[in-house]
XYZ file of C-alpha atoms in Angstrom:
205
model
C 3.765 36.522 15.037
C 5.836 36.565 11.621
C 4.714 39.123 9.076
C 2.163 37.881 6.728
C 2.773 36.616 3.194
C 2.124 39.615 0.563
C 0.130 39.180 -2.478
C 3.330 39.391 -4.658
C 4.561 36.399 -2.688
C 1.668 34.640 -2.714
C 1.100 34.759 -6.692
C 4.632 33.743 -7.231
C 5.248 29.911 -8.559
C 6.673 27.709 -6.115
C 10.295 26.998 -6.488
C 11.372 23.515 -7.648
C 13.918 23.016 -4.977
C 11.090 23.105 -2.451
C 9.728 19.537 -3.333
C 12.679 17.474 -1.944
C 12.882 19.988 1.023
C 9.310 19.387 2.227
C 9.601 15.510 1.390
C 12.451 15.388 3.959
C 10.793 17.564 6.556
C 7.776 15.312 6.449
C 9.855 12.138 7.041
C 11.821 13.503 9.927
C 8.607 14.743 11.567
C 6.957 11.471 11.087
C 9.818 9.589 12.422
C 10.224 11.637 15.652
C 6.676 11.552 16.255
C 6.715 7.808 16.944
C 9.615 8.385 19.417
C 8.062 11.252 21.279
C 4.370 9.685 21.403
C 5.921 6.571 23.013
C 7.712 8.626 25.585
C 4.656 10.988 26.268
C 2.573 7.768 26.848
C 5.085 6.108 29.083
C 5.536 9.043 31.559
C 2.072 10.744 31.357
C 3.218 13.924 29.837
C 0.522 16.186 28.445
C 2.895 18.749 26.808
C 4.771 15.715 25.070
C 1.371 14.269 23.822
C 0.324 17.775 22.219
C 3.993 18.114 20.857
C 3.965 14.774 19.498
C 0.645 15.499 17.542
C 2.335 18.624 16.277
C 4.950 16.364 14.709
C 2.254 14.206 13.076
C 0.582 17.336 12.029
C 3.672 18.735 10.355
C 4.207 15.502 8.551
C 0.723 15.611 7.108
C 1.097 19.481 6.131
C 4.404 18.756 4.470
C 2.970 15.929 2.399
C 0.063 18.211 1.467
C 2.440 20.696 0.361
C 4.377 18.051 -1.471
C 1.148 17.303 -3.471
C -0.049 20.691 -3.897
C 3.108 22.437 -5.161
C 2.011 22.217 -8.724
C -1.465 23.713 -8.179
C -2.723 27.160 -9.171
C -2.615 30.056 -6.792
C -6.246 29.691 -6.106
C -6.050 25.949 -5.208
C -3.088 26.537 -3.223
C -4.944 29.239 -1.234
C -7.734 26.543 -0.738
C -5.131 24.123 0.769
C -3.658 26.720 3.012
C -7.014 27.598 4.401
C -7.441 23.732 5.020
C -4.056 23.512 6.744
C -4.887 26.518 9.086
C -7.732 24.181 10.466
C -5.244 21.101 10.774
C -2.959 23.629 12.941
C -5.779 23.663 15.396
C -6.312 19.786 15.973
C -3.220 19.336 18.334
C -4.597 22.173 20.415
C -7.893 20.244 20.499
C -6.295 16.969 21.335
C -3.800 18.786 23.886
C -6.995 20.013 25.814
C -8.528 16.538 25.837
C -5.465 15.151 27.144
C -5.182 18.049 29.881
C -8.734 16.968 30.897
C -7.890 13.477 31.513
C -4.610 14.623 33.523
C -6.839 15.961 36.042
C -8.177 12.934 37.271
C -4.410 11.502 37.409
C -2.582 14.745 38.880
C 0.835 13.358 38.904
C 4.053 14.845 37.730
C 5.712 13.276 34.697
C 9.294 12.011 34.969
C 11.746 15.020 34.705
C 14.576 13.209 32.776
C 12.840 11.709 29.934
C 10.679 14.870 29.447
C 13.697 17.029 29.274
C 15.569 14.528 26.855
C 12.606 14.118 24.766
C 12.298 18.138 24.461
C 15.961 18.364 23.517
C 15.584 15.692 20.651
C 12.402 17.533 19.401
C 14.222 20.933 19.415
C 17.112 19.441 17.355
C 14.654 17.986 14.670
C 12.479 21.090 14.472
C 15.580 23.402 14.218
C 16.743 21.475 11.490
C 13.361 21.421 9.807
C 12.908 25.273 10.276
C 16.357 25.969 8.722
C 15.641 23.611 5.852
C 12.271 25.619 5.083
C 13.304 29.044 6.149
C 14.800 30.031 2.731
C 11.474 28.861 1.151
C 8.852 30.277 3.529
C 7.796 33.032 1.166
C 8.240 31.227 -1.991
C 4.858 29.670 -2.247
C 2.313 31.490 -0.128
C 0.387 29.869 2.554
C 1.814 26.518 1.898
C 5.427 27.127 2.777
C 4.185 29.846 5.322
C 2.379 26.954 7.133
C 5.299 24.560 7.125
C 7.849 27.028 8.253
C 5.373 28.193 11.036
C 4.684 24.859 12.270
C 8.509 24.119 12.544
C 9.144 27.342 14.130
C 6.437 27.172 16.709
C 7.531 23.608 17.533
C 10.858 24.808 18.247
C 9.608 27.272 20.733
C 7.426 24.663 22.325
C 10.441 22.358 22.672
C 12.378 25.119 24.677
C 9.344 25.225 26.988
C 9.098 21.569 27.342
C 12.926 21.461 28.281
C 12.164 24.168 30.606
C 9.281 22.245 32.144
C 11.400 19.282 32.624
C 14.067 21.066 34.690
C 11.549 22.806 36.702
C 9.780 19.340 37.422
C 12.938 17.957 38.605
C 13.481 20.689 41.075
C 9.932 20.997 41.971
C 7.860 17.735 41.233
C 4.448 19.150 39.821
C 2.177 18.582 36.985
C 1.538 22.197 36.602
C 4.671 23.015 34.447
C 3.755 20.241 31.916
C -0.022 21.486 31.814
C 1.187 25.052 31.430
C 3.381 24.273 28.498
C 0.546 22.168 26.790
C -1.462 25.158 26.947
C 1.306 27.435 25.470
C 1.425 24.947 22.588
C -2.201 25.494 22.021
C -2.033 29.087 21.887
C 0.881 29.005 19.366
C -1.085 26.949 17.009
C -3.837 29.072 17.184
C -1.757 32.180 16.421
C -0.123 30.355 13.487
C -3.418 29.325 11.992
C -4.465 32.967 11.932
C -1.236 33.871 10.000
C -1.880 31.002 7.290
C -5.535 32.154 6.877
C -4.112 35.761 6.274
C -1.545 34.255 3.705
C -4.340 32.318 2.150
C -6.406 35.237 1.541
C -3.472 37.143 -0.045
C -3.250 34.261 -2.607
C -6.832 34.501 -3.324
C -6.884 37.950 -4.114
C -3.719 37.484 -6.223
C -5.452 34.937 -7.994
C -8.394 37.168 -9.235
């Protein structure tokens, strides 16, 4: 868990350079969502379904940040609270996909799972590096974007590991375990963003 954003950071105005960064991050996330969801549906991977929805969620979060950068600290705090809820949506979707997997308890193809994880890792590391220098510049908004990219990078490493394990020991369990881990990461980040939004509300009074 990263440290919460302080009130001083929350109160500061957003840096002008952040707007084009979040636009590029949104485009990267939206593009890879299309790739990963296609692979996920083709091989029946619950982890890839959850991760692809993370990409769609990250694209939405960064587009919301793009729109909200000029808002007041109070309104940015409200938007940050809303984005904490958005972070939970992939967890719910992943749980539903895992429930469906029980009726079709077959291991996903290991090679596409691993390659999709590697591609996702490259995209998320790129996004995390782009956002890292701005993660304390606009309170809960940039905190949300940075945490999403960071968490997805950790999830991608787990997906790659699941693919390698599945190649050695064909089983649906590695895929399901990683999907559960993605859900836990998103819940943890949602709590961090709520703390950052609360700091912004206090600073705006």
